[in-house]
């Protein structure tokens, strides 16, 4: 047991976060996402049962700094045909992500198939029990000052 750590942060999630270096990326996804077929670099899937994607993003961004030195600190998956018009799950999640971004950093949307291609290069997948579709995000590790 650790003091000051939310009990929903599992040992597996803490291990993944501790292994990230600047520029590494993790995928935080809804329950529909093909989590076990994606993480080609490490094969790591962390299950956060009973946690929705917005809660997971909040837990993670309290511990993980987002990147402010590149063109994005986070990406979100666009719904087919919607472009960068966010769904309700995106609006809620973007509020959490935006609050965690360092000054000047950005969060961007990415078309679904491009998201899948990009996701194959992530370090690990954090699978939530979020049941709203397209609730999928990529977070890029920043630096601690």
mmCIF file of N, CA and C in Angstrom:
data_model
loop_
_atom_site.group_PDB
_atom_site.id
_atom_site.type_symbol
_atom_site.label_atom_id
_atom_site.label_comp_id
_atom_site.label_asym_id
_atom_site.label_seq_id
_atom_site.Cartn_x
_atom_site.Cartn_y
_atom_site.Cartn_z
ATOM 1 N N UNK A 1 0.838 -1.180 0.000
ATOM 2 C CA UNK A 1 0.000 0.000 0.000
ATOM 3 C C UNK A 1 0.884 1.245 0.000
ATOM 4 N N UNK A 2 0.463 2.211 -0.749
ATOM 5 C CA UNK A 2 1.168 3.481 -0.803
ATOM 6 C C UNK A 2 0.220 4.591 -0.402
ATOM 7 N N UNK A 3 0.746 5.580 0.245
ATOM 8 C CA UNK A 3 -0.058 6.741 0.613
ATOM 9 C C UNK A 3 -0.156 7.686 -0.576
ATOM 10 N N UNK A 4 -1.332 8.304 -0.723
ATOM 11 C CA UNK A 4 -1.496 9.323 -1.747
ATOM 12 C C UNK A 4 -1.728 8.795 -3.150
ATOM 13 N N UNK A 5 -1.799 7.478 -3.326
ATOM 14 C CA UNK A 5 -2.054 6.893 -4.641
ATOM 15 C C UNK A 5 -3.488 6.367 -4.646
ATOM 16 N N UNK A 6 -4.257 6.775 -5.621
ATOM 17 C CA UNK A 6 -5.636 6.308 -5.744
ATOM 18 C C UNK A 6 -5.640 4.782 -5.834
ATOM 19 N N UNK A 7 -6.483 4.084 -5.065
ATOM 20 C CA UNK A 7 -6.480 2.618 -5.084
ATOM 21 C C UNK A 7 -6.889 2.015 -6.424
ATOM 22 N N UNK A 8 -7.451 2.806 -7.321
ATOM 23 C CA UNK A 8 -7.781 2.295 -8.657
ATOM 24 C C UNK A 8 -6.545 2.212 -9.551
ATOM 25 N N UNK A 9 -5.436 2.820 -9.126
ATOM 26 C CA UNK A 9 -4.171 2.687 -9.849
ATOM 27 C C UNK A 9 -3.593 1.329 -9.468
ATOM 28 N N UNK A 10 -3.686 0.392 -10.381
ATOM 29 C CA UNK A 10 -3.250 -0.975 -10.103
ATOM 30 C C UNK A 10 -1.725 -1.083 -10.145
ATOM 31 N N UNK A 11 -1.169 -2.139 -9.544
ATOM 32 C CA UNK A 11 0.275 -2.344 -9.656
ATOM 33 C C UNK A 11 0.744 -2.422 -11.114
ATOM 34 N N UNK A 12 -0.060 -3.053 -11.979
ATOM 35 C CA UNK A 12 0.318 -3.140 -13.396
ATOM 36 C C UNK A 12 0.354 -1.766 -14.052
ATOM 37 N N UNK A 13 -0.621 -0.924 -13.739
ATOM 38 C CA UNK A 13 -0.626 0.432 -14.301
ATOM 39 C C UNK A 13 0.572 1.216 -13.791
ATOM 40 N N UNK A 14 0.861 1.120 -12.506
ATOM 41 C CA UNK A 14 2.014 1.833 -11.943
ATOM 42 C C UNK A 14 3.306 1.362 -12.610
ATOM 43 N N UNK A 15 3.432 0.064 -12.842
ATOM 44 C CA UNK A 15 4.621 -0.478 -13.497
ATOM 45 C C UNK A 15 4.785 0.104 -14.900
ATOM 46 N N UNK A 16 3.703 0.126 -15.673
ATOM 47 C CA UNK A 16 3.760 0.687 -17.027
ATOM 48 C C UNK A 16 4.170 2.149 -16.976
ATOM 49 N N UNK A 17 3.540 2.927 -16.116
ATOM 50 C CA UNK A 17 3.848 4.360 -16.041
ATOM 51 C C UNK A 17 5.296 4.597 -15.626
ATOM 52 N N UNK A 18 5.803 3.782 -14.708
ATOM 53 C CA UNK A 18 7.183 3.945 -14.244
ATOM 54 C C UNK A 18 8.203 3.594 -15.328
ATOM 55 N N UNK A 19 7.824 2.773 -16.277
ATOM 56 C CA UNK A 19 8.741 2.362 -17.348
ATOM 57 C C UNK A 19 8.752 3.313 -18.540
ATOM 58 N N UNK A 20 7.806 4.232 -18.600
ATOM 59 C CA UNK A 20 7.744 5.177 -19.716
ATOM 60 C C UNK A 20 8.883 6.184 -19.646
ATOM 61 N N UNK A 21 9.419 6.518 -20.801
ATOM 62 C CA UNK A 21 10.389 7.590 -20.918
ATOM 63 C C UNK A 21 9.822 8.676 -21.814
ATOM 64 N N UNK A 22 10.495 9.806 -21.872
ATOM 65 C CA UNK A 22 10.020 10.935 -22.669
ATOM 66 C C UNK A 22 9.753 10.503 -24.104
ATOM 67 N N UNK A 23 8.553 10.783 -24.577
ATOM 68 C CA UNK A 23 8.160 10.456 -25.940
ATOM 69 C C UNK A 23 7.455 9.120 -26.088
ATOM 70 N N UNK A 24 7.547 8.248 -25.070
ATOM 71 C CA UNK A 24 6.793 6.995 -25.124
ATOM 72 C C UNK A 24 5.307 7.305 -25.061
ATOM 73 N N UNK A 25 4.509 6.423 -25.627
ATOM 74 C CA UNK A 25 3.067 6.645 -25.667
ATOM 75 C C UNK A 25 2.316 5.443 -25.123
ATOM 76 N N UNK A 26 1.196 5.728 -24.460
ATOM 77 C CA UNK A 26 0.289 4.673 -24.028
ATOM 78 C C UNK A 26 -1.087 4.941 -24.611
ATOM 79 N N UNK A 27 -1.808 3.865 -24.767
ATOM 80 C CA UNK A 27 -3.149 3.890 -25.317
ATOM 81 C C UNK A 27 -4.125 3.700 -24.164
ATOM 82 N N UNK A 28 -5.141 4.542 -24.074
ATOM 83 C CA UNK A 28 -6.192 4.406 -23.063
ATOM 84 C C UNK A 28 -7.488 4.243 -23.845
ATOM 85 N N UNK A 29 -8.143 3.073 -23.687
ATOM 86 C CA UNK A 29 -9.214 2.720 -24.620
ATOM 87 C C UNK A 29 -10.496 2.281 -23.928
ATOM 88 N N UNK A 30 -11.568 2.301 -24.732
ATOM 89 C CA UNK A 30 -12.864 1.807 -24.276
ATOM 90 C C UNK A 30 -12.898 0.278 -24.373
ATOM 91 N N UNK A 31 -13.999 -0.307 -23.919
ATOM 92 C CA UNK A 31 -14.103 -1.769 -23.874
ATOM 93 C C UNK A 31 -14.281 -2.412 -25.245
ATOM 94 N N UNK A 32 -14.565 -1.635 -26.269
ATOM 95 C CA UNK A 32 -14.722 -2.177 -27.619
ATOM 96 C C UNK A 32 -13.397 -2.347 -28.359
ATOM 97 N N UNK A 33 -12.354 -1.691 -27.895
ATOM 98 C CA UNK A 33 -11.086 -1.648 -28.611
ATOM 99 C C UNK A 33 -10.396 -3.015 -28.590
ATOM 100 N N UNK A 34 -9.764 -3.435 -29.696
ATOM 101 C CA UNK A 34 -9.060 -4.724 -29.744
ATOM 102 C C UNK A 34 -7.714 -4.658 -29.014
ATOM 103 N N UNK A 35 -7.775 -4.543 -27.711
ATOM 104 C CA UNK A 35 -6.600 -4.240 -26.893
ATOM 105 C C UNK A 35 -5.472 -5.257 -27.014
ATOM 106 N N UNK A 36 -5.791 -6.528 -27.111
ATOM 107 C CA UNK A 36 -4.734 -7.536 -27.105
ATOM 108 C C UNK A 36 -4.051 -7.720 -28.452
ATOM 109 N N UNK A 37 -4.615 -7.185 -29.517
ATOM 110 C CA UNK A 37 -3.972 -7.332 -30.824
ATOM 111 C C UNK A 37 -3.144 -6.116 -31.202
ATOM 112 N N UNK A 38 -3.092 -5.108 -30.345
ATOM 113 C CA UNK A 38 -2.458 -3.843 -30.715
ATOM 114 C C UNK A 38 -1.042 -3.636 -30.194
ATOM 115 N N UNK A 39 -0.738 -3.882 -28.923
ATOM 116 C CA UNK A 39 0.576 -3.472 -28.400
ATOM 117 C C UNK A 39 1.712 -4.349 -28.915
ATOM 118 N N UNK A 40 2.199 -4.040 -30.092
ATOM 119 C CA UNK A 40 3.214 -4.876 -30.737
ATOM 120 C C UNK A 40 4.596 -4.720 -30.112
ATOM 121 N N UNK A 41 4.866 -3.595 -29.463
ATOM 122 C CA UNK A 41 6.196 -3.382 -28.876
ATOM 123 C C UNK A 41 6.388 -4.186 -27.603
ATOM 124 N N UNK A 42 5.383 -4.216 -26.743
ATOM 125 C CA UNK A 42 5.557 -4.875 -25.448
ATOM 126 C C UNK A 42 4.522 -5.944 -25.159
ATOM 127 N N UNK A 43 3.394 -5.912 -25.853
ATOM 128 C CA UNK A 43 2.330 -6.852 -25.556
ATOM 129 C C UNK A 43 1.616 -6.573 -24.249
ATOM 130 N N UNK A 44 1.866 -5.418 -23.653
ATOM 131 C CA UNK A 44 1.295 -5.093 -22.341
ATOM 132 C C UNK A 44 -0.117 -4.550 -22.467
ATOM 133 N N UNK A 45 -1.037 -5.190 -21.758
ATOM 134 C CA UNK A 45 -2.398 -4.694 -21.615
ATOM 135 C C UNK A 45 -2.685 -4.609 -20.126
ATOM 136 N N UNK A 46 -3.096 -3.440 -19.682
ATOM 137 C CA UNK A 46 -3.477 -3.216 -18.288
ATOM 138 C C UNK A 46 -4.987 -3.058 -18.258
ATOM 139 N N UNK A 47 -5.660 -3.923 -17.502
ATOM 140 C CA UNK A 47 -7.112 -3.825 -17.362
ATOM 141 C C UNK A 47 -7.459 -2.980 -16.151
ATOM 142 N N UNK A 48 -8.319 -1.985 -16.357
ATOM 143 C CA UNK A 48 -8.852 -1.180 -15.255
ATOM 144 C C UNK A 48 -10.355 -1.447 -15.175
ATOM 145 N N UNK A 49 -10.712 -2.569 -14.594
ATOM 146 C CA UNK A 49 -12.113 -2.957 -14.481
ATOM 147 C C UNK A 49 -12.855 -2.001 -13.562
ATOM 148 N N UNK A 50 -14.056 -1.623 -13.991
ATOM 149 C CA UNK A 50 -14.877 -0.723 -13.188
ATOM 150 C C UNK A 50 -14.495 0.738 -13.301
ATOM 151 N N UNK A 51 -13.584 1.055 -14.210
ATOM 152 C CA UNK A 51 -13.118 2.432 -14.404
ATOM 153 C C UNK A 51 -13.454 2.838 -15.834
ATOM 154 N N UNK A 52 -14.127 3.975 -16.007
ATOM 155 C CA UNK A 52 -14.406 4.435 -17.373
ATOM 156 C C UNK A 52 -13.195 5.194 -17.917
ATOM 157 N N UNK A 53 -13.233 5.541 -19.170
ATOM 158 C CA UNK A 53 -12.061 6.140 -19.811
ATOM 159 C C UNK A 53 -11.736 7.521 -19.243
ATOM 160 N N UNK A 54 -12.743 8.296 -18.880
ATOM 161 C CA UNK A 54 -12.495 9.629 -18.314
ATOM 162 C C UNK A 54 -11.809 9.497 -16.956
ATOM 163 N N UNK A 55 -12.287 8.568 -16.132
ATOM 164 C CA UNK A 55 -11.653 8.329 -14.831
ATOM 165 C C UNK A 55 -10.222 7.840 -15.013
ATOM 166 N N UNK A 56 -10.007 6.949 -15.974
ATOM 167 C CA UNK A 56 -8.660 6.435 -16.225
ATOM 168 C C UNK A 56 -7.713 7.549 -16.660
ATOM 169 N N UNK A 57 -8.178 8.410 -17.545
ATOM 170 C CA UNK A 57 -7.342 9.535 -17.981
ATOM 171 C C UNK A 57 -7.001 10.445 -16.813
ATOM 172 N N UNK A 58 -7.951 10.657 -15.928
ATOM 173 C CA UNK A 58 -7.693 11.481 -14.749
ATOM 174 C C UNK A 58 -6.649 10.821 -13.848
ATOM 175 N N UNK A 59 -6.798 9.524 -13.589
ATOM 176 C CA UNK A 59 -5.826 8.805 -12.763
ATOM 177 C C UNK A 59 -4.428 8.891 -13.365
ATOM 178 N N UNK A 60 -4.341 8.663 -14.662
ATOM 179 C CA UNK A 60 -3.044 8.620 -15.338
ATOM 180 C C UNK A 60 -2.403 9.997 -15.407
ATOM 181 N N UNK A 61 -3.164 11.013 -15.789
ATOM 182 C CA UNK A 61 -2.560 12.343 -15.951
ATOM 183 C C UNK A 61 -2.211 12.995 -14.617
ATOM 184 N N UNK A 62 -2.692 12.464 -13.513
ATOM 185 C CA UNK A 62 -2.247 12.946 -12.197
ATOM 186 C C UNK A 62 -0.828 12.473 -11.897
ATOM 187 N N UNK A 63 -0.424 11.381 -12.554
ATOM 188 C CA UNK A 63 0.893 10.791 -12.322
ATOM 189 C C UNK A 63 1.859 10.998 -13.480
ATOM 190 N N UNK A 64 1.336 11.109 -14.678
ATOM 191 C CA UNK A 64 2.147 11.144 -15.901
ATOM 192 C C UNK A 64 2.103 12.528 -16.535
ATOM 193 N N UNK A 65 3.256 13.181 -16.677
ATOM 194 C CA UNK A 65 3.252 14.462 -17.384
ATOM 195 C C UNK A 65 3.064 14.239 -18.885
ATOM 196 N N UNK A 66 2.272 15.081 -19.508
ATOM 197 C CA UNK A 66 2.080 14.994 -20.959
ATOM 198 C C UNK A 66 3.140 15.820 -21.671
ATOM 199 N N UNK A 67 3.459 15.428 -22.880
ATOM 200 C CA UNK A 67 4.539 16.054 -23.640
ATOM 201 C C UNK A 67 4.144 17.436 -24.147
ATOM 202 N N UNK A 68 5.009 18.390 -23.923
ATOM 203 C CA UNK A 68 4.794 19.739 -24.411
ATOM 204 C C UNK A 68 5.833 20.173 -25.424
ATOM 205 N N UNK A 69 6.700 19.238 -25.845
ATOM 206 C CA UNK A 69 7.794 19.579 -26.743
ATOM 207 C C UNK A 69 7.570 19.117 -28.177
ATOM 208 N N UNK A 70 6.443 18.501 -28.461
ATOM 209 C CA UNK A 70 6.156 18.007 -29.806
ATOM 210 C C UNK A 70 4.837 18.607 -30.277
ATOM 211 N N UNK A 71 4.363 18.154 -31.424
ATOM 212 C CA UNK A 71 3.141 18.742 -31.970
ATOM 213 C C UNK A 71 1.877 18.295 -31.242
ATOM 214 N N UNK A 72 1.966 17.316 -30.344
ATOM 215 C CA UNK A 72 0.807 16.929 -29.534
ATOM 216 C C UNK A 72 1.271 16.247 -28.247
ATOM 217 N N UNK A 73 0.466 16.388 -27.220
ATOM 218 C CA UNK A 73 0.668 15.662 -25.968
ATOM 219 C C UNK A 73 -0.307 14.508 -25.851
ATOM 220 N N UNK A 74 -1.381 14.576 -26.648
ATOM 221 C CA UNK A 74 -2.394 13.520 -26.645
ATOM 222 C C UNK A 74 -3.142 13.531 -27.974
ATOM 223 N N UNK A 75 -3.673 12.368 -28.320
ATOM 224 C CA UNK A 75 -4.493 12.199 -29.523
ATOM 225 C C UNK A 75 -5.802 11.531 -29.127
ATOM 226 N N UNK A 76 -6.870 11.846 -29.853
ATOM 227 C CA UNK A 76 -8.132 11.133 -29.638
ATOM 228 C C UNK A 76 -8.680 10.626 -30.962
ATOM 229 N N UNK A 77 -9.355 9.461 -30.895
ATOM 230 C CA UNK A 77 -9.889 8.804 -32.084
ATOM 231 C C UNK A 77 -11.188 9.459 -32.542
ATOM 232 N N UNK A 78 -11.203 9.882 -33.807
ATOM 233 C CA UNK A 78 -12.417 10.457 -34.391
ATOM 234 C C UNK A 78 -13.435 9.358 -34.684
ATOM 235 N N UNK A 79 -14.698 9.692 -34.514
ATOM 236 C CA UNK A 79 -15.780 8.803 -34.935
ATOM 237 C C UNK A 79 -15.857 8.857 -36.455
ATOM 238 N N UNK A 80 -16.100 7.720 -37.079
ATOM 239 C CA UNK A 80 -16.184 7.664 -38.543
ATOM 240 C C UNK A 80 -17.163 8.698 -39.069
ATOM 241 N N UNK A 81 -16.701 9.504 -40.015
ATOM 242 C CA UNK A 81 -17.545 10.495 -40.662
ATOM 243 C C UNK A 81 -17.772 11.765 -39.873
ATOM 244 N N UNK A 82 -17.240 11.848 -38.654
ATOM 245 C CA UNK A 82 -17.488 13.023 -37.815
ATOM 246 C C UNK A 82 -16.351 14.032 -37.870
ATOM 247 N N UNK A 83 -15.217 13.648 -38.440
ATOM 248 C CA UNK A 83 -14.074 14.558 -38.439
ATOM 249 C C UNK A 83 -13.663 14.870 -37.016
ATOM 250 N N UNK A 84 -13.295 16.120 -36.779
ATOM 251 C CA UNK A 84 -12.844 16.482 -35.435
ATOM 252 C C UNK A 84 -13.980 16.996 -34.543
ATOM 253 N N UNK A 85 -15.226 16.631 -34.873
ATOM 254 C CA UNK A 85 -16.359 16.959 -34.013
ATOM 255 C C UNK A 85 -16.420 15.914 -32.905
ATOM 256 N N UNK A 86 -16.221 16.312 -31.656
ATOM 257 C CA UNK A 86 -16.142 15.330 -30.575
ATOM 258 C C UNK A 86 -17.508 14.784 -30.156
ATOM 259 N N UNK A 87 -17.514 13.514 -29.758
ATOM 260 C CA UNK A 87 -18.668 12.888 -29.126
ATOM 261 C C UNK A 87 -18.664 13.286 -27.647
ATOM 262 N N UNK A 88 -19.739 13.017 -26.910
ATOM 263 C CA UNK A 88 -19.757 13.342 -25.476
ATOM 264 C C UNK A 88 -18.593 12.733 -24.690
ATOM 265 N N UNK A 89 -18.199 11.498 -25.015
ATOM 266 C CA UNK A 89 -17.074 10.895 -24.308
ATOM 267 C C UNK A 89 -15.794 11.695 -24.550
ATOM 268 N N UNK A 90 -15.629 12.225 -25.762
ATOM 269 C CA UNK A 90 -14.452 13.039 -26.071
ATOM 270 C C UNK A 90 -14.481 14.355 -25.303
ATOM 271 N N UNK A 91 -15.641 14.991 -25.262
ATOM 272 C CA UNK A 91 -15.764 16.274 -24.562
ATOM 273 C C UNK A 91 -15.351 16.113 -23.099
ATOM 274 N N UNK A 92 -15.868 15.073 -22.443
ATOM 275 C CA UNK A 92 -15.524 14.838 -21.036
ATOM 276 C C UNK A 92 -14.035 14.546 -20.870
ATOM 277 N N UNK A 93 -13.513 13.690 -21.730
ATOM 278 C CA UNK A 93 -12.108 13.308 -21.639
ATOM 279 C C UNK A 93 -11.178 14.468 -21.979
ATOM 280 N N UNK A 94 -11.548 15.252 -22.968
ATOM 281 C CA UNK A 94 -10.697 16.380 -23.361
ATOM 282 C C UNK A 94 -10.593 17.420 -22.260
ATOM 283 N N UNK A 95 -11.622 17.553 -21.444
ATOM 284 C CA UNK A 95 -11.541 18.472 -20.305
ATOM 285 C C UNK A 95 -10.451 18.017 -19.338
ATOM 286 N N UNK A 96 -10.363 16.718 -19.101
ATOM 287 C CA UNK A 96 -9.334 16.167 -18.214
ATOM 288 C C UNK A 96 -7.953 16.320 -18.843
ATOM 289 N N UNK A 97 -7.838 15.943 -20.105
ATOM 290 C CA UNK A 97 -6.544 16.001 -20.787
ATOM 291 C C UNK A 97 -6.051 17.438 -20.900
ATOM 292 N N UNK A 98 -6.919 18.341 -21.306
ATOM 293 C CA UNK A 98 -6.531 19.744 -21.482
ATOM 294 C C UNK A 98 -6.027 20.341 -20.174
ATOM 295 N N UNK A 99 -6.663 19.985 -19.074
ATOM 296 C CA UNK A 99 -6.221 20.490 -17.768
ATOM 297 C C UNK A 99 -4.829 19.986 -17.408
ATOM 298 N N UNK A 100 -4.433 18.841 -17.964
ATOM 299 C CA UNK A 100 -3.131 18.256 -17.649
ATOM 300 C C UNK A 100 -2.028 18.654 -18.622
ATOM 301 N N UNK A 101 -2.378 19.288 -19.728
ATOM 302 C CA UNK A 101 -1.370 19.658 -20.726
ATOM 303 C C UNK A 101 -0.477 20.781 -20.225
ATOM 304 N N UNK A 102 0.815 20.694 -20.489
ATOM 305 C CA UNK A 102 1.674 21.829 -20.172
ATOM 306 C C UNK A 102 1.365 22.996 -21.103
ATOM 307 N N UNK A 103 1.779 24.172 -20.701
ATOM 308 C CA UNK A 103 1.524 25.371 -21.503
ATOM 309 C C UNK A 103 2.068 25.187 -22.917
ATOM 310 N N UNK A 104 1.250 25.506 -23.902
ATOM 311 C CA UNK A 104 1.646 25.420 -25.299
ATOM 312 C C UNK A 104 1.441 24.059 -25.938
ATOM 313 N N UNK A 105 1.143 23.038 -25.143
ATOM 314 C CA UNK A 105 0.937 21.694 -25.691
ATOM 315 C C UNK A 105 -0.463 21.574 -26.275
ATOM 316 N N UNK A 106 -0.634 20.592 -27.152
ATOM 317 C CA UNK A 106 -1.913 20.429 -27.832
ATOM 318 C C UNK A 106 -2.408 18.997 -27.743
ATOM 319 N N UNK A 107 -3.717 18.862 -27.859
ATOM 320 C CA UNK A 107 -4.352 17.563 -28.040
ATOM 321 C C UNK A 107 -5.012 17.608 -29.408
ATOM 322 N N UNK A 108 -4.874 16.532 -30.174
ATOM 323 C CA UNK A 108 -5.385 16.520 -31.550
ATOM 324 C C UNK A 108 -6.239 15.287 -31.793
ATOM 325 N N UNK A 109 -7.127 15.415 -32.763
ATOM 326 C CA UNK A 109 -7.914 14.260 -33.192
ATOM 327 C C UNK A 109 -7.188 13.572 -34.338
ATOM 328 N N UNK A 110 -7.521 12.302 -34.524
ATOM 329 C CA UNK A 110 -6.914 11.527 -35.594
ATOM 330 C C UNK A 110 -7.972 10.554 -36.142
ATOM 331 N N UNK A 111 -8.028 10.423 -37.454
ATOM 332 C CA UNK A 111 -8.988 9.540 -38.113
ATOM 333 C C UNK A 111 -8.810 8.107 -37.590
ATOM 334 N N UNK A 112 -9.907 7.360 -37.515
ATOM 335 C CA UNK A 112 -9.917 6.048 -36.853
ATOM 336 C C UNK A 112 -8.862 5.084 -37.386
ATOM 337 N N UNK A 113 -8.754 4.910 -38.699
ATOM 338 C CA UNK A 113 -7.774 3.961 -39.235
ATOM 339 C C UNK A 113 -6.340 4.436 -38.983
ATOM 340 N N UNK A 114 -6.111 5.733 -39.065
ATOM 341 C CA UNK A 114 -4.789 6.280 -38.740
ATOM 342 C C UNK A 114 -4.488 6.086 -37.256
ATOM 343 N N UNK A 115 -5.521 6.190 -36.421
ATOM 344 C CA UNK A 115 -5.361 5.957 -34.985
ATOM 345 C C UNK A 115 -4.888 4.524 -34.744
ATOM 346 N N UNK A 116 -5.544 3.554 -35.392
ATOM 347 C CA UNK A 116 -5.146 2.152 -35.236
ATOM 348 C C UNK A 116 -3.690 1.947 -35.651
ATOM 349 N N UNK A 117 -3.286 2.535 -36.756
ATOM 350 C CA UNK A 117 -1.904 2.395 -37.225
ATOM 351 C C UNK A 117 -0.930 3.006 -36.223
ATOM 352 N N UNK A 118 -1.259 4.177 -35.710
ATOM 353 C CA UNK A 118 -0.405 4.844 -34.728
ATOM 354 C C UNK A 118 -0.364 4.041 -33.430
ATOM 355 N N UNK A 119 -1.506 3.505 -33.033
ATOM 356 C CA UNK A 119 -1.616 2.767 -31.774
ATOM 357 C C UNK A 119 -0.718 1.540 -31.735
ATOM 358 N N UNK A 120 -0.434 0.958 -32.890
ATOM 359 C CA UNK A 120 0.418 -0.231 -32.941
ATOM 360 C C UNK A 120 1.828 0.054 -32.442
ATOM 361 N N UNK A 121 2.199 1.318 -32.368
ATOM 362 C CA UNK A 121 3.545 1.692 -31.925
ATOM 363 C C UNK A 121 3.584 2.114 -30.458
ATOM 364 N N UNK A 122 2.463 2.028 -29.765
ATOM 365 C CA UNK A 122 2.442 2.473 -28.372
ATOM 366 C C UNK A 122 3.108 1.448 -27.463
ATOM 367 N N UNK A 123 3.509 1.908 -26.293
ATOM 368 C CA UNK A 123 4.205 1.063 -25.320
ATOM 369 C C UNK A 123 3.269 0.049 -24.674
ATOM 370 N N UNK A 124 2.058 0.478 -24.363
ATOM 371 C CA UNK A 124 1.106 -0.395 -23.671
ATOM 372 C C UNK A 124 -0.307 0.113 -23.897
ATOM 373 N N UNK A 125 -1.270 -0.759 -23.573
ATOM 374 C CA UNK A 125 -2.684 -0.421 -23.682
ATOM 375 C C UNK A 125 -3.306 -0.472 -22.295
ATOM 376 N N UNK A 126 -4.038 0.570 -21.944
ATOM 377 C CA UNK A 126 -4.827 0.583 -20.717
ATOM 378 C C UNK A 126 -6.280 0.437 -21.156
ATOM 379 N N UNK A 127 -6.865 -0.724 -20.845
ATOM 380 C CA UNK A 127 -8.242 -1.003 -21.258
ATOM 381 C C UNK A 127 -9.187 -0.720 -20.099
ATOM 382 N N UNK A 128 -10.165 0.116 -20.368
ATOM 383 C CA UNK A 128 -11.154 0.477 -19.359
ATOM 384 C C UNK A 128 -12.450 -0.284 -19.630
ATOM 385 N N UNK A 129 -13.425 -0.071 -18.772
ATOM 386 C CA UNK A 129 -14.743 -0.661 -19.006
ATOM 387 C C UNK A 129 -15.702 0.373 -19.584
ATOM 388 N N UNK A 130 -15.145 1.406 -20.200
ATOM 389 C CA UNK A 130 -15.948 2.430 -20.886
ATOM 390 C C UNK A 130 -16.771 1.767 -21.983
ATOM 391 N N UNK A 131 -18.098 2.007 -21.977
ATOM 392 C CA UNK A 131 -18.931 1.374 -23.000
ATOM 393 C C UNK A 131 -19.342 2.318 -24.122
ATOM 394 N N UNK A 132 -18.918 3.572 -24.062
ATOM 395 C CA UNK A 132 -19.213 4.492 -25.168
ATOM 396 C C UNK A 132 -18.168 4.293 -26.261
ATOM 397 N N UNK A 133 -18.611 4.056 -27.506
ATOM 398 C CA UNK A 133 -17.646 3.806 -28.581
ATOM 399 C C UNK A 133 -16.795 5.037 -28.904
ATOM 400 N N UNK A 134 -15.648 4.774 -29.467
ATOM 401 C CA UNK A 134 -14.670 5.786 -29.892
ATOM 402 C C UNK A 134 -14.031 6.519 -28.712
ATOM 403 N N UNK A 135 -14.152 5.970 -27.513
ATOM 404 C CA UNK A 135 -13.522 6.561 -26.336
ATOM 405 C C UNK A 135 -12.091 6.079 -26.211
ATOM 406 N N UNK A 136 -11.271 6.430 -27.184
ATOM 407 C CA UNK A 136 -9.899 5.933 -27.269
ATOM 408 C C UNK A 136 -8.927 7.099 -27.430
ATOM 409 N N UNK A 137 -7.822 7.028 -26.677
ATOM 410 C CA UNK A 137 -6.884 8.139 -26.584
ATOM 411 C C UNK A 137 -5.451 7.621 -26.537
ATOM 412 N N UNK A 138 -4.532 8.410 -27.040
ATOM 413 C CA UNK A 138 -3.102 8.131 -26.931
ATOM 414 C C UNK A 138 -2.483 9.277 -26.145
ATOM 415 N N UNK A 139 -1.729 8.924 -25.107
ATOM 416 C CA UNK A 139 -1.036 9.920 -24.292
ATOM 417 C C UNK A 139 0.461 9.789 -24.522
ATOM 418 N N UNK A 140 1.131 10.909 -24.745
ATOM 419 C CA UNK A 140 2.586 10.924 -24.958
ATOM 420 C C UNK A 140 3.259 11.440 -23.691
ATOM 421 N N UNK A 141 4.213 10.659 -23.209
ATOM 422 C CA UNK A 141 4.927 10.984 -21.976
ATOM 423 C C UNK A 141 5.790 12.227 -22.157
ATOM 424 N N UNK A 142 5.649 13.148 -21.223
ATOM 425 C CA UNK A 142 6.466 14.352 -21.208
ATOM 426 C C UNK A 142 7.644 14.187 -20.266
ATOM 427 N N UNK A 143 8.095 15.283 -19.722
ATOM 428 C CA UNK A 143 9.221 15.262 -18.789
ATOM 429 C C UNK A 143 8.792 15.871 -17.461
ATOM 430 N N UNK A 144 9.473 15.443 -16.408
ATOM 431 C CA UNK A 144 9.230 15.978 -15.077
ATOM 432 C C UNK A 144 10.298 17.027 -14.810
ATOM 433 N N UNK A 145 9.875 18.217 -14.470
ATOM 434 C CA UNK A 145 10.831 19.287 -14.157
ATOM 435 C C UNK A 145 10.945 19.454 -12.661
#
